[in-house]
Amino acid sequence: MSTPTIRKQKVKRTSVKTRLIIFGTLAALLLIGSIFSSHLTPYDPYLQDLSNAKAAPSMEHLLGTDRYGRDMLSRVIIGSRTSIYSTLLLVAIITAFGTAVGVICGWFGKWIDVILMRISDMFLAFPGLVFALAVAGVLGGGLQNAIIALAAISWPKYARIARSQTLAQKETVYLRAAKLSGSSTVKIIFKHILPNIIGPILVTSMLDIGTMMMELAGLSFLGLGAKPPTAEWGSMMSDTRSLITIVPWVTLAPGIAIFISVMIFNLLGDTIRDYADPKNREVRG
Amino acid sequence: MEKVLEVSNLTRVFKEKNKQDFTAVSHVDFCLYEGECLGIIGESGSGKSTTVNMITRLIEPTDGTIILEGEDITHKKGKQLRNIYKKMQMVFQSPVESFDPRRTLGDGIAESLKNNGYSKKEASKAVERVLEKCGLDGSFALKYPHEVSGGQCQRAAIARALAITPSLLICDEATSALDVTIQKEIIELLRSLRENHDRKLSILFICHDLALVQDFCDRVIVMHDGVIVEQGKPDEIIKNPQNDYTKRLIDSVL
Ligand SMILES: Nc1ncnc2c1ncn2[C@@H]1O[C@H](COP(=O)(O)OP(=O)(O)OP(=O)(O)O)[C@@H](O)[C@H]1O
Ligand SMILES: [Mg+2]
């Protein structure tokens, strides 16, 4: 009975590693592509050419042109920068802020914990879209405010994970040993707690990249995020949605770009979660 | 003889919601003299760990005072509290768990040195020296806790405790998790360290094993239900126990 199990684990192990390499490479390509996006565009993404508006995909314009005659491929490529950057920025903000709050709550406990956790519950209780609408209403639309709105409702999840992980760390013998070594609270948090809790938190961040990309695009689609003419996938879709029956490529191109990027980041997140799973770690040896 | 540690009226009450208050340690008084090895025995749950954790200030005493080398440390906080760990160190029951799984043994041993002004280079030299003193090769500094055996890890833990040359070493069942031959080795190590320590080392030795206490300790305290029921020389207590509980404890071993 034992042989098939071992074989099965072996197959799983290589597949996790292979997946990690494949999706890691794809995500890296996406990131590098977005960094150098301004050099990769075949045409100026903002250059209008009304004589060639709504052109169908051709060898010249692989994804056709929009109603102002702008090259769609160039706009999708340049749009990656806004879409991917703002998503990564958003995820970085909520990860850092949520983790900081969670560690503080878990470590200090008492009233600090009670107050901060009640506040995080409040944010958790808001329906995301309603909150974004409210923020847009107060601060005005725009990508920056969309990021603020999404960050405000997304950090509590990280605070909860970090808090429970910190509480578990506090019970460990090695933390008591660290205290006895005369390490200050700051040192203990940065040298012992964070390195030991960051794994599961980063897995959550990876899984969130796809979700956040969708939500940001969604807000932009509703006109609460990036504003035209800035090339951003969500607002590009919204901008052109009335044309979908006439020139479907202008709506579909950014949609497919969102779909592919979200897929890549979600699959990478899943893979990293599998990789970080202690059950797989044992097999890794 | 000089008193290294003096504990008086030490009490800890655990308060839990919807439950009666539980007194784990009640009015404990004892002192430890320079160079002495004092054993604490008692059955599981008798409050031994709670007592020493109060002494190391890892848990707060409800009442009482703790005096370390003539200094009242009962209410020390922050930097002052961190400073007392230069004089007092502890070895825990589970050697592997007492080291951070993500850091090397050397990192763990060097931590107290670095917190006390050693440079990286000085610390790594001192780590090597103290490891060798504890019977381990200097290369163990680069190993992770899961890469070494329990006995080797406990040696490293003792090295960590002794790296900044404390005057008081507390061992909370430091040998209980190890098998018998390794237990002997660790005891021999502690014995030799007592003789060759840079300053006079006093040891507070918590243990289940009566024979071990008899062999290793100069004096012993018997605890039961959070109270000290008897104290004296191990031989005398074993030969002529005064307290009923102690009698039962001895009978159960013999
Ligand atoms: N944090 C706590 N909250 C409530 N009760 C506790 C707590 N810590 C310890 N106790 C109780 O205090 C009593 C003494 O515990 P302690 O760990 O000091 O015993 P011990 O003598 O070290 O036992 P052992 O030999 O098993 O290590 C036990 O009954 C335990 O349940
Ligand atoms: Mg104990």
PDB file of C-alpha atoms in Angstrom, chain A:
ATOM      1  CA  MET A   1       0.000   0.000   0.000  1.00  0.00           C
ATOM      2  CA  SER A   2       2.850   2.314   0.799  1.00  0.00           C
ATOM      3  CA  THR A   3       4.423   2.347  -2.638  1.00  0.00           C
ATOM      4  CA  PRO A   4       1.495   3.966  -4.473  1.00  0.00           C
ATOM      5  CA  THR A   5       1.321   6.692  -1.781  1.00  0.00           C
ATOM      6  CA  ILE A   6       4.959   7.551  -2.206  1.00  0.00           C
ATOM      7  CA  ARG A   7       4.545   7.622  -5.966  1.00  0.00           C
ATOM      8  CA  LYS A   8       1.532   9.860  -5.679  1.00  0.00           C
ATOM      9  CA  GLN A   9       3.397  12.280  -3.424  1.00  0.00           C
ATOM     10  CA  LYS A  10       6.298  12.328  -5.815  1.00  0.00           C
ATOM     11  CA  VAL A  11       4.057  13.232  -8.712  1.00  0.00           C
ATOM     12  CA  LYS A  12       2.423  15.955  -6.652  1.00  0.00           C
ATOM     13  CA  ARG A  13       5.768  17.344  -5.593  1.00  0.00           C
ATOM     14  CA  THR A  14       7.093  17.800  -9.074  1.00  0.00           C
ATOM     15  CA  SER A  15       3.820  19.252 -10.219  1.00  0.00           C
ATOM     16  CA  VAL A  16       3.839  21.864  -7.455  1.00  0.00           C
ATOM     17  CA  LYS A  17       7.373  22.818  -8.366  1.00  0.00           C
ATOM     18  CA  THR A  18       6.644  22.879 -12.072  1.00  0.00           C
ATOM     19  CA  ARG A  19       3.553  24.957 -11.501  1.00  0.00           C
ATOM     20  CA  LEU A  20       5.567  27.320  -9.361  1.00  0.00           C
ATOM     21  CA  ILE A  21       8.100  27.766 -12.148  1.00  0.00           C
ATOM     22  CA  ILE A  22       5.481  28.160 -14.880  1.00  0.00           C
ATOM     23  CA  PHE A  23       3.196  30.612 -13.096  1.00  0.00           C
ATOM     24  CA  GLY A  24       6.090  32.405 -11.465  1.00  0.00           C
ATOM     25  CA  THR A  25       7.638  32.969 -14.879  1.00  0.00           C
ATOM     26  CA  LEU A  26       4.343  34.109 -16.373  1.00  0.00           C
ATOM     27  CA  ALA A  27       3.740  36.536 -13.520  1.00  0.00           C
ATOM     28  CA  ALA A  28       7.304  37.801 -13.804  1.00  0.00           C
ATOM     29  CA  LEU A  29       6.847  38.306 -17.551  1.00  0.00           C
ATOM     30  CA  LEU A  30       3.673  40.224 -16.880  1.00  0.00           C
ATOM     31  CA  LEU A  31       5.452  42.438 -14.373  1.00  0.00           C
ATOM     32  CA  ILE A  32       8.495  43.025 -16.562  1.00  0.00           C
ATOM     33  CA  GLY A  33       6.167  43.681 -19.483  1.00  0.00           C
ATOM     34  CA  SER A  34       4.275  46.292 -17.511  1.00  0.00           C
ATOM     35  CA  ILE A  35       7.508  47.956 -16.382  1.00  0.00           C
ATOM     36  CA  PHE A  36       8.734  48.306 -19.957  1.00  0.00           C
ATOM     37  CA  SER A  37       5.259  48.720 -21.415  1.00  0.00           C
ATOM     38  CA  SER A  38       6.036  52.129 -22.886  1.00  0.00           C
ATOM     39  CA  HIS A  39       8.769  50.522 -25.001  1.00  0.00           C
ATOM     40  CA  LEU A  40       6.622  47.589 -26.085  1.00  0.00           C
ATOM     41  CA  THR A  41       3.760  49.459 -27.689  1.00  0.00           C
ATOM     42  CA  PRO A  42       3.776  49.285 -31.496  1.00  0.00           C
ATOM     43  CA  TYR A  43       1.980  52.663 -31.700  1.00  0.00           C
ATOM     44  CA  ASP A  44       1.464  55.656 -29.446  1.00  0.00           C
ATOM     45  CA  PRO A  45      -1.484  54.473 -27.314  1.00  0.00           C
ATOM     46  CA  TYR A  46      -2.869  58.000 -27.027  1.00  0.00           C
ATOM     47  CA  LEU A  47      -2.473  59.016 -30.660  1.00  0.00           C
ATOM     48  CA  GLN A  48      -5.841  59.556 -32.280  1.00  0.00           C
ATOM     49  CA  ASP A  49      -6.444  58.820 -35.940  1.00  0.00           C
ATOM     50  CA  LEU A  50     -10.092  59.392 -36.723  1.00  0.00           C
ATOM     51  CA  SER A  51      -9.680  58.341 -40.329  1.00  0.00           C
ATOM     52  CA  ASN A  52      -8.859  54.852 -39.099  1.00  0.00           C
ATOM     53  CA  ALA A  53     -11.381  54.603 -36.232  1.00  0.00           C
ATOM     54  CA  LYS A  54     -13.067  51.312 -35.269  1.00  0.00           C
ATOM     55  CA  ALA A  55     -10.815  49.359 -37.586  1.00  0.00           C
ATOM     56  CA  ALA A  56     -11.099  45.617 -37.341  1.00  0.00           C
ATOM     57  CA  PRO A  57      -8.073  43.584 -36.212  1.00  0.00           C
ATOM     58  CA  SER A  58      -5.568  43.377 -39.038  1.00  0.00           C
ATOM     59  CA  MET A  59      -1.875  42.765 -39.521  1.00  0.00           C
ATOM     60  CA  GLU A  60      -1.280  46.459 -38.937  1.00  0.00           C
ATOM     61  CA  HIS A  61      -3.452  46.743 -35.828  1.00  0.00           C
ATOM     62  CA  LEU A  62      -3.532  43.295 -34.247  1.00  0.00           C
ATOM     63  CA  LEU A  63      -6.402  44.147 -31.926  1.00  0.00           C
ATOM     64  CA  GLY A  64      -7.995  46.769 -34.117  1.00  0.00           C
ATOM     65  CA  THR A  65      -8.563  50.386 -33.125  1.00  0.00           C
ATOM     66  CA  ASP A  66     -11.106  52.136 -30.932  1.00  0.00           C
ATOM     67  CA  ARG A  67     -13.526  54.882 -31.818  1.00  0.00           C
ATOM     68  CA  TYR A  68     -10.773  57.498 -31.885  1.00  0.00           C
ATOM     69  CA  GLY A  69      -8.575  55.314 -34.032  1.00  0.00           C
ATOM     70  CA  ARG A  70      -6.152  54.530 -31.220  1.00  0.00           C
ATOM     71  CA  ASP A  71      -4.324  51.222 -31.516  1.00  0.00           C
ATOM     72  CA  MET A  72      -5.961  48.777 -29.070  1.00  0.00           C
ATOM     73  CA  LEU A  73      -2.906  46.561 -28.654  1.00  0.00           C
ATOM     74  CA  SER A  74      -0.863  49.567 -27.576  1.00  0.00           C
ATOM     75  CA  ARG A  75      -3.583  50.657 -25.184  1.00  0.00           C
ATOM     76  CA  VAL A  76      -3.879  47.209 -23.631  1.00  0.00           C
ATOM     77  CA  ILE A  77      -0.104  47.039 -23.224  1.00  0.00           C
ATOM     78  CA  ILE A  78       0.208  50.492 -21.690  1.00  0.00           C
ATOM     79  CA  GLY A  79      -2.891  49.809 -19.589  1.00  0.00           C
ATOM     80  CA  SER A  80      -1.066  46.952 -17.900  1.00  0.00           C
ATOM     81  CA  ARG A  81       1.027  49.497 -16.091  1.00  0.00           C
ATOM     82  CA  THR A  82      -1.874  51.222 -14.374  1.00  0.00           C
ATOM     83  CA  SER A  83      -3.795  48.016 -13.776  1.00  0.00           C
ATOM     84  CA  ILE A  84      -0.926  45.900 -12.453  1.00  0.00           C
ATOM     85  CA  TYR A  85       0.884  48.667 -10.573  1.00  0.00           C
ATOM     86  CA  SER A  86      -2.183  49.923  -8.797  1.00  0.00           C
ATOM     87  CA  THR A  87      -3.150  46.363  -7.870  1.00  0.00           C
ATOM     88  CA  LEU A  88       0.290  45.571  -6.486  1.00  0.00           C
ATOM     89  CA  LEU A  89       0.359  48.867  -4.629  1.00  0.00           C
ATOM     90  CA  LEU A  90      -3.048  48.124  -3.146  1.00  0.00           C
ATOM     91  CA  VAL A  91      -2.054  44.612  -2.076  1.00  0.00           C
ATOM     92  CA  ALA A  92       1.225  45.899  -0.612  1.00  0.00           C
ATOM     93  CA  ILE A  93      -0.644  48.546   1.387  1.00  0.00           C
ATOM     94  CA  ILE A  94      -3.226  46.190   2.842  1.00  0.00           C
ATOM     95  CA  THR A  95      -0.624  43.522   3.598  1.00  0.00           C
ATOM     96  CA  ALA A  96       1.700  45.910   5.409  1.00  0.00           C
ATOM     97  CA  PHE A  97      -1.010  47.817   7.250  1.00  0.00           C
ATOM     98  CA  GLY A  98      -3.090  44.780   8.189  1.00  0.00           C
ATOM     99  CA  THR A  99      -0.039  42.858   9.373  1.00  0.00           C
ATOM    100  CA  ALA A 100       1.179  45.782  11.465  1.00  0.00           C
ATOM    101  CA  VAL A 101      -2.208  46.185  13.137  1.00  0.00           C
ATOM    102  CA  GLY A 102      -2.576  42.438  13.701  1.00  0.00           C
ATOM    103  CA  VAL A 103       0.863  42.056  15.243  1.00  0.00           C
ATOM    104  CA  ILE A 104       0.274  45.042  17.537  1.00  0.00           C
ATOM    105  CA  CYS A 105      -3.093  43.625  18.643  1.00  0.00           C
ATOM    106  CA  GLY A 106      -1.710  40.153  19.208  1.00  0.00           C
ATOM    107  CA  TRP A 107       1.402  41.309  21.002  1.00  0.00           C
ATOM    108  CA  PHE A 108       0.030  44.030  23.260  1.00  0.00           C
ATOM    109  CA  GLY A 109      -3.465  42.633  23.778  1.00  0.00           C
ATOM    110  CA  LYS A 110      -5.699  44.296  26.352  1.00  0.00           C
ATOM    111  CA  TRP A 111      -7.466  47.515  25.356  1.00  0.00           C
ATOM    112  CA  ILE A 112      -5.295  48.141  22.285  1.00  0.00           C
ATOM    113  CA  ASP A 113      -6.462  44.822  20.915  1.00  0.00           C
ATOM    114  CA  VAL A 114     -10.104  45.477  21.749  1.00  0.00           C
ATOM    115  CA  ILE A 115     -10.153  48.920  20.150  1.00  0.00           C
ATOM    116  CA  LEU A 116      -8.247  48.027  16.978  1.00  0.00           C
ATOM    117  CA  MET A 117     -10.218  44.843  16.439  1.00  0.00           C
ATOM    118  CA  ARG A 118     -13.549  46.673  16.836  1.00  0.00           C
ATOM    119  CA  ILE A 119     -12.384  49.178  14.240  1.00  0.00           C
ATOM    120  CA  SER A 120     -11.398  46.407  11.885  1.00  0.00           C
ATOM    121  CA  ASP A 121     -14.799  44.751  12.398  1.00  0.00           C
ATOM    122  CA  MET A 122     -16.430  48.009  11.381  1.00  0.00           C
ATOM    123  CA  PHE A 123     -14.524  48.113   8.118  1.00  0.00           C
ATOM    124  CA  LEU A 124     -15.196  44.444   7.538  1.00  0.00           C
ATOM    125  CA  ALA A 125     -18.914  45.034   7.899  1.00  0.00           C
ATOM    126  CA  PHE A 126     -19.066  47.554   5.037  1.00  0.00           C
ATOM    127  CA  PRO A 127     -20.173  46.211   1.672  1.00  0.00           C
ATOM    128  CA  GLY A 128     -17.189  46.968  -0.568  1.00  0.00           C
ATOM    129  CA  LEU A 129     -18.971  48.688  -3.389  1.00  0.00           C
ATOM    130  CA  VAL A 130     -21.113  50.868  -1.154  1.00  0.00           C
ATOM    131  CA  PHE A 131     -18.021  51.960   0.702  1.00  0.00           C
ATOM    132  CA  ALA A 132     -16.206  52.739  -2.546  1.00  0.00           C
ATOM    133  CA  LEU A 133     -19.201  54.784  -3.695  1.00  0.00           C
ATOM    134  CA  ALA A 134     -19.159  56.644  -0.398  1.00  0.00           C
ATOM    135  CA  VAL A 135     -15.439  57.354  -0.668  1.00  0.00           C
ATOM    136  CA  ALA A 136     -15.852  58.463  -4.254  1.00  0.00           C
ATOM    137  CA  GLY A 137     -18.694  60.682  -3.091  1.00  0.00           C
ATOM    138  CA  VAL A 138     -16.591  62.283  -0.380  1.00  0.00           C
ATOM    139  CA  LEU A 139     -13.145  62.370  -1.968  1.00  0.00           C
ATOM    140  CA  GLY A 140     -14.191  62.272  -5.600  1.00  0.00           C
ATOM    141  CA  GLY A 141     -13.477  59.519  -8.135  1.00  0.00           C
ATOM    142  CA  GLY A 142     -10.058  58.632  -9.456  1.00  0.00           C
ATOM    143  CA  LEU A 143      -7.680  55.724  -9.183  1.00  0.00           C
ATOM    144  CA  GLN A 144      -6.100  56.938  -5.961  1.00  0.00           C
ATOM    145  CA  ASN A 145      -9.427  57.101  -4.157  1.00  0.00           C
ATOM    146  CA  ALA A 146     -10.455  53.728  -5.513  1.00  0.00           C
ATOM    147  CA  ILE A 147      -7.267  52.307  -3.992  1.00  0.00           C
ATOM    148  CA  ILE A 148      -8.024  54.024  -0.672  1.00  0.00           C
ATOM    149  CA  ALA A 149     -11.558  52.665  -0.650  1.00  0.00           C
ATOM    150  CA  LEU A 150     -10.496  49.119  -1.439  1.00  0.00           C
ATOM    151  CA  ALA A 151      -7.592  49.267   1.033  1.00  0.00           C
ATOM    152  CA  ALA A 152      -9.922  50.440   3.789  1.00  0.00           C
ATOM    153  CA  ILE A 153     -12.203  47.445   3.446  1.00  0.00           C
ATOM    154  CA  SER A 154      -9.505  44.852   2.717  1.00  0.00           C
ATOM    155  CA  TRP A 155      -6.898  45.259   5.454  1.00  0.00           C
ATOM    156  CA  PRO A 156      -8.912  43.681   8.313  1.00  0.00           C
ATOM    157  CA  LYS A 157      -8.479  40.209   6.841  1.00  0.00           C
ATOM    158  CA  TYR A 158      -4.711  40.585   7.177  1.00  0.00           C
ATOM    159  CA  ALA A 159      -5.022  42.004  10.665  1.00  0.00           C
ATOM    160  CA  ARG A 160      -6.962  38.909  11.721  1.00  0.00           C
ATOM    161  CA  ILE A 161      -4.451  36.480  10.285  1.00  0.00           C
ATOM    162  CA  ALA A 162      -1.483  38.380  11.741  1.00  0.00           C
ATOM    163  CA  ARG A 163      -3.168  38.659  15.129  1.00  0.00           C
ATOM    164  CA  SER A 164      -3.949  34.982  15.492  1.00  0.00           C
ATOM    165  CA  GLN A 165      -0.494  34.025  14.240  1.00  0.00           C
ATOM    166  CA  THR A 166       1.125  36.425  16.698  1.00  0.00           C
ATOM    167  CA  LEU A 167      -0.911  34.986  19.548  1.00  0.00           C
ATOM    168  CA  ALA A 168       0.307  31.524  18.592  1.00  0.00           C
ATOM    169  CA  GLN A 169       3.897  32.776  18.446  1.00  0.00           C
ATOM    170  CA  LYS A 170       3.594  34.337  21.875  1.00  0.00           C
ATOM    171  CA  GLU A 171       3.022  30.902  23.357  1.00  0.00           C
ATOM    172  CA  THR A 172       6.200  29.430  21.919  1.00  0.00           C
ATOM    173  CA  VAL A 173       9.155  28.501  24.081  1.00  0.00           C
ATOM    174  CA  TYR A 174      11.627  30.210  21.780  1.00  0.00           C
ATOM    175  CA  LEU A 175       9.921  33.527  22.274  1.00  0.00           C
ATOM    176  CA  ARG A 176      10.378  33.144  26.003  1.00  0.00           C
ATOM    177  CA  ALA A 177      14.004  32.316  25.344  1.00  0.00           C
ATOM    178  CA  ALA A 178      14.303  35.461  23.224  1.00  0.00           C
ATOM    179  CA  LYS A 179      12.895  37.522  26.088  1.00  0.00           C
ATOM    180  CA  LEU A 180      15.431  35.972  28.404  1.00  0.00           C
ATOM    181  CA  SER A 181      18.138  36.943  25.942  1.00  0.00           C
ATOM    182  CA  GLY A 182      17.254  40.529  26.733  1.00  0.00           C
ATOM    183  CA  SER A 183      15.755  41.310  23.326  1.00  0.00           C
ATOM    184  CA  SER A 184      13.441  44.296  23.233  1.00  0.00           C
ATOM    185  CA  THR A 185       9.871  44.084  21.973  1.00  0.00           C
ATOM    186  CA  VAL A 186      10.856  45.627  18.650  1.00  0.00           C
ATOM    187  CA  LYS A 187      13.651  43.102  18.162  1.00  0.00           C
ATOM    188  CA  ILE A 188      11.423  40.207  19.116  1.00  0.00           C
ATOM    189  CA  ILE A 189       8.757  41.312  16.661  1.00  0.00           C
ATOM    190  CA  PHE A 190      11.119  41.873  13.756  1.00  0.00           C
ATOM    191  CA  LYS A 191      13.519  38.976  14.351  1.00  0.00           C
ATOM    192  CA  HIS A 192      11.239  36.255  15.609  1.00  0.00           C
ATOM    193  CA  ILE A 193       7.555  36.987  15.110  1.00  0.00           C
ATOM    194  CA  LEU A 194       7.468  38.472  11.609  1.00  0.00           C
ATOM    195  CA  PRO A 195       9.747  35.889   9.968  1.00  0.00           C
ATOM    196  CA  ASN A 196       7.602  33.139  11.448  1.00  0.00           C
ATOM    197  CA  ILE A 197       4.209  34.541  10.474  1.00  0.00           C
ATOM    198  CA  ILE A 198       4.974  36.136   7.128  1.00  0.00           C
ATOM    199  CA  GLY A 199       4.524  32.908   5.127  1.00  0.00           C
ATOM    200  CA  PRO A 200       0.752  32.473   5.450  1.00  0.00           C
ATOM    201  CA  ILE A 201       0.274  36.223   5.145  1.00  0.00           C
ATOM    202  CA  LEU A 202       2.149  36.400   1.844  1.00  0.00           C
ATOM    203  CA  VAL A 203       0.157  33.466   0.529  1.00  0.00           C
ATOM    204  CA  THR A 204      -3.003  35.423   1.266  1.00  0.00           C
ATOM    205  CA  SER A 205      -1.533  38.457  -0.501  1.00  0.00           C
ATOM    206  CA  MET A 206      -0.726  36.418  -3.573  1.00  0.00           C
ATOM    207  CA  LEU A 207      -4.252  35.042  -3.670  1.00  0.00           C
ATOM    208  CA  ASP A 208      -5.605  38.555  -3.260  1.00  0.00           C
ATOM    209  CA  ILE A 209      -3.777  40.037  -6.243  1.00  0.00           C
ATOM    210  CA  GLY A 210      -6.285  38.578  -8.688  1.00  0.00           C
ATOM    211  CA  THR A 211      -9.280  39.622  -6.602  1.00  0.00           C
ATOM    212  CA  MET A 212      -8.007  43.131  -6.127  1.00  0.00           C
ATOM    213  CA  MET A 213      -7.242  43.490  -9.825  1.00  0.00           C
ATOM    214  CA  MET A 214     -10.841  42.565 -10.563  1.00  0.00           C
ATOM    215  CA  GLU A 215     -12.231  44.928  -7.941  1.00  0.00           C
ATOM    216  CA  LEU A 216     -10.095  47.834  -9.096  1.00  0.00           C
ATOM    217  CA  ALA A 217     -11.096  47.188 -12.701  1.00  0.00           C
ATOM    218  CA  GLY A 218     -14.699  46.934 -11.516  1.00  0.00           C
ATOM    219  CA  LEU A 219     -14.540  50.308  -9.797  1.00  0.00           C
ATOM    220  CA  SER A 220     -12.898  51.823 -12.853  1.00  0.00           C
ATOM    221  CA  PHE A 221     -15.618  50.271 -14.982  1.00  0.00           C
ATOM    222  CA  LEU A 222     -18.189  52.058 -12.824  1.00  0.00           C
ATOM    223  CA  GLY A 223     -16.287  55.273 -13.310  1.00  0.00           C
ATOM    224  CA  LEU A 224     -14.984  55.358  -9.749  1.00  0.00           C
ATOM    225  CA  GLY A 225     -11.400  54.490 -10.579  1.00  0.00           C
ATOM    226  CA  ALA A 226      -9.045  55.445 -13.377  1.00  0.00           C
ATOM    227  CA  LYS A 227     -10.524  58.051 -15.677  1.00  0.00           C
ATOM    228  CA  PRO A 228     -10.180  58.214 -19.455  1.00  0.00           C
ATOM    229  CA  PRO A 229      -8.033  58.885 -21.353  1.00  0.00           C
ATOM    230  CA  THR A 230      -5.699  57.025 -18.951  1.00  0.00           C
ATOM    231  CA  ALA A 231      -5.404  53.549 -20.323  1.00  0.00           C
ATOM    232  CA  GLU A 232      -6.669  51.220 -17.611  1.00  0.00           C
ATOM    233  CA  TRP A 233      -8.323  47.926 -18.441  1.00  0.00           C
ATOM    234  CA  GLY A 234     -11.471  48.450 -16.393  1.00  0.00           C
ATOM    235  CA  SER A 235     -12.163  51.953 -17.613  1.00  0.00           C
ATOM    236  CA  MET A 236     -11.293  50.944 -21.174  1.00  0.00           C
ATOM    237  CA  MET A 237     -14.018  48.316 -21.039  1.00  0.00           C
ATOM    238  CA  SER A 238     -16.505  50.759 -19.611  1.00  0.00           C
ATOM    239  CA  ASP A 239     -15.532  53.418 -22.095  1.00  0.00           C
ATOM    240  CA  THR A 240     -16.251  51.208 -25.038  1.00  0.00           C
ATOM    241  CA  ARG A 241     -19.125  49.088 -23.790  1.00  0.00           C
ATOM    242  CA  SER A 242     -21.709  50.813 -26.014  1.00  0.00           C
ATOM    243  CA  LEU A 243     -19.703  49.673 -29.019  1.00  0.00           C
ATOM    244  CA  ILE A 244     -19.586  46.014 -28.064  1.00  0.00           C
ATOM    245  CA  THR A 245     -22.077  44.941 -30.750  1.00  0.00           C
ATOM    246  CA  ILE A 246     -20.389  46.994 -33.474  1.00  0.00           C
ATOM    247  CA  VAL A 247     -16.688  46.617 -32.667  1.00  0.00           C
ATOM    248  CA  PRO A 248     -16.416  43.894 -30.005  1.00  0.00           C
ATOM    249  CA  TRP A 249     -12.585  43.875 -29.968  1.00  0.00           C
ATOM    250  CA  VAL A 250     -12.284  47.197 -28.181  1.00  0.00           C
ATOM    251  CA  THR A 251     -14.220  45.841 -25.219  1.00  0.00           C
ATOM    252  CA  LEU A 252     -12.965  42.296 -25.378  1.00  0.00           C
ATOM    253  CA  ALA A 253      -9.257  43.106 -25.570  1.00  0.00           C
ATOM    254  CA  PRO A 254      -8.950  44.730 -22.121  1.00  0.00           C
ATOM    255  CA  GLY A 255     -11.413  42.178 -20.734  1.00  0.00           C
ATOM    256  CA  ILE A 256      -9.249  39.315 -21.884  1.00  0.00           C
ATOM    257  CA  ALA A 257      -6.171  41.104 -20.523  1.00  0.00           C
ATOM    258  CA  ILE A 258      -7.850  41.283 -17.089  1.00  0.00           C
ATOM    259  CA  PHE A 259      -8.927  37.662 -17.353  1.00  0.00           C
ATOM    260  CA  ILE A 260      -5.449  36.416 -18.220  1.00  0.00           C
ATOM    261  CA  SER A 261      -3.655  38.466 -15.558  1.00  0.00           C
ATOM    262  CA  VAL A 262      -6.137  37.511 -12.850  1.00  0.00           C
ATOM    263  CA  MET A 263      -5.781  33.864 -13.855  1.00  0.00           C
ATOM    264  CA  ILE A 264      -1.993  33.998 -13.711  1.00  0.00           C
ATOM    265  CA  PHE A 265      -1.907  35.652 -10.298  1.00  0.00           C
ATOM    266  CA  ASN A 266      -4.588  33.366  -8.874  1.00  0.00           C
ATOM    267  CA  LEU A 267      -2.845  30.249 -10.114  1.00  0.00           C
ATOM    268  CA  LEU A 268       0.461  31.525  -8.745  1.00  0.00           C
ATOM    269  CA  GLY A 269      -1.214  32.229  -5.405  1.00  0.00           C
ATOM    270  CA  ASP A 270      -2.717  28.734  -5.322  1.00  0.00           C
ATOM    271  CA  THR A 271       0.628  27.215  -6.157  1.00  0.00           C
ATOM    272  CA  ILE A 272       2.438  29.166  -3.477  1.00  0.00           C
ATOM    273  CA  ARG A 273      -0.191  28.098  -0.972  1.00  0.00           C
ATOM    274  CA  ASP A 274       0.328  24.462  -1.930  1.00  0.00           C
ATOM    275  CA  TYR A 275       4.061  24.961  -1.757  1.00  0.00           C
ATOM    276  CA  ALA A 276       3.867  26.523   1.715  1.00  0.00           C
ATOM    277  CA  ASP A 277       1.572  23.757   2.962  1.00  0.00           C
ATOM    278  CA  PRO A 278       3.471  21.775   5.616  1.00  0.00           C
ATOM    279  CA  LYS A 279       2.161  18.539   4.140  1.00  0.00           C
ATOM    280  CA  ASN A 280       4.003  19.300   0.935  1.00  0.00           C
ATOM    281  CA  ARG A 281       6.984  20.608   2.844  1.00  0.00           C
ATOM    282  CA  GLU A 282       7.500  17.204   4.399  1.00  0.00           C
ATOM    283  CA  VAL A 283       7.704  15.674   0.962  1.00  0.00           C
ATOM    284  CA  ARG A 284      10.122  18.386  -0.098  1.00  0.00           C
ATOM    285  CA  GLY A 285      12.441  17.155   2.674  1.00  0.00           C
TER     286      GLY A 285
END
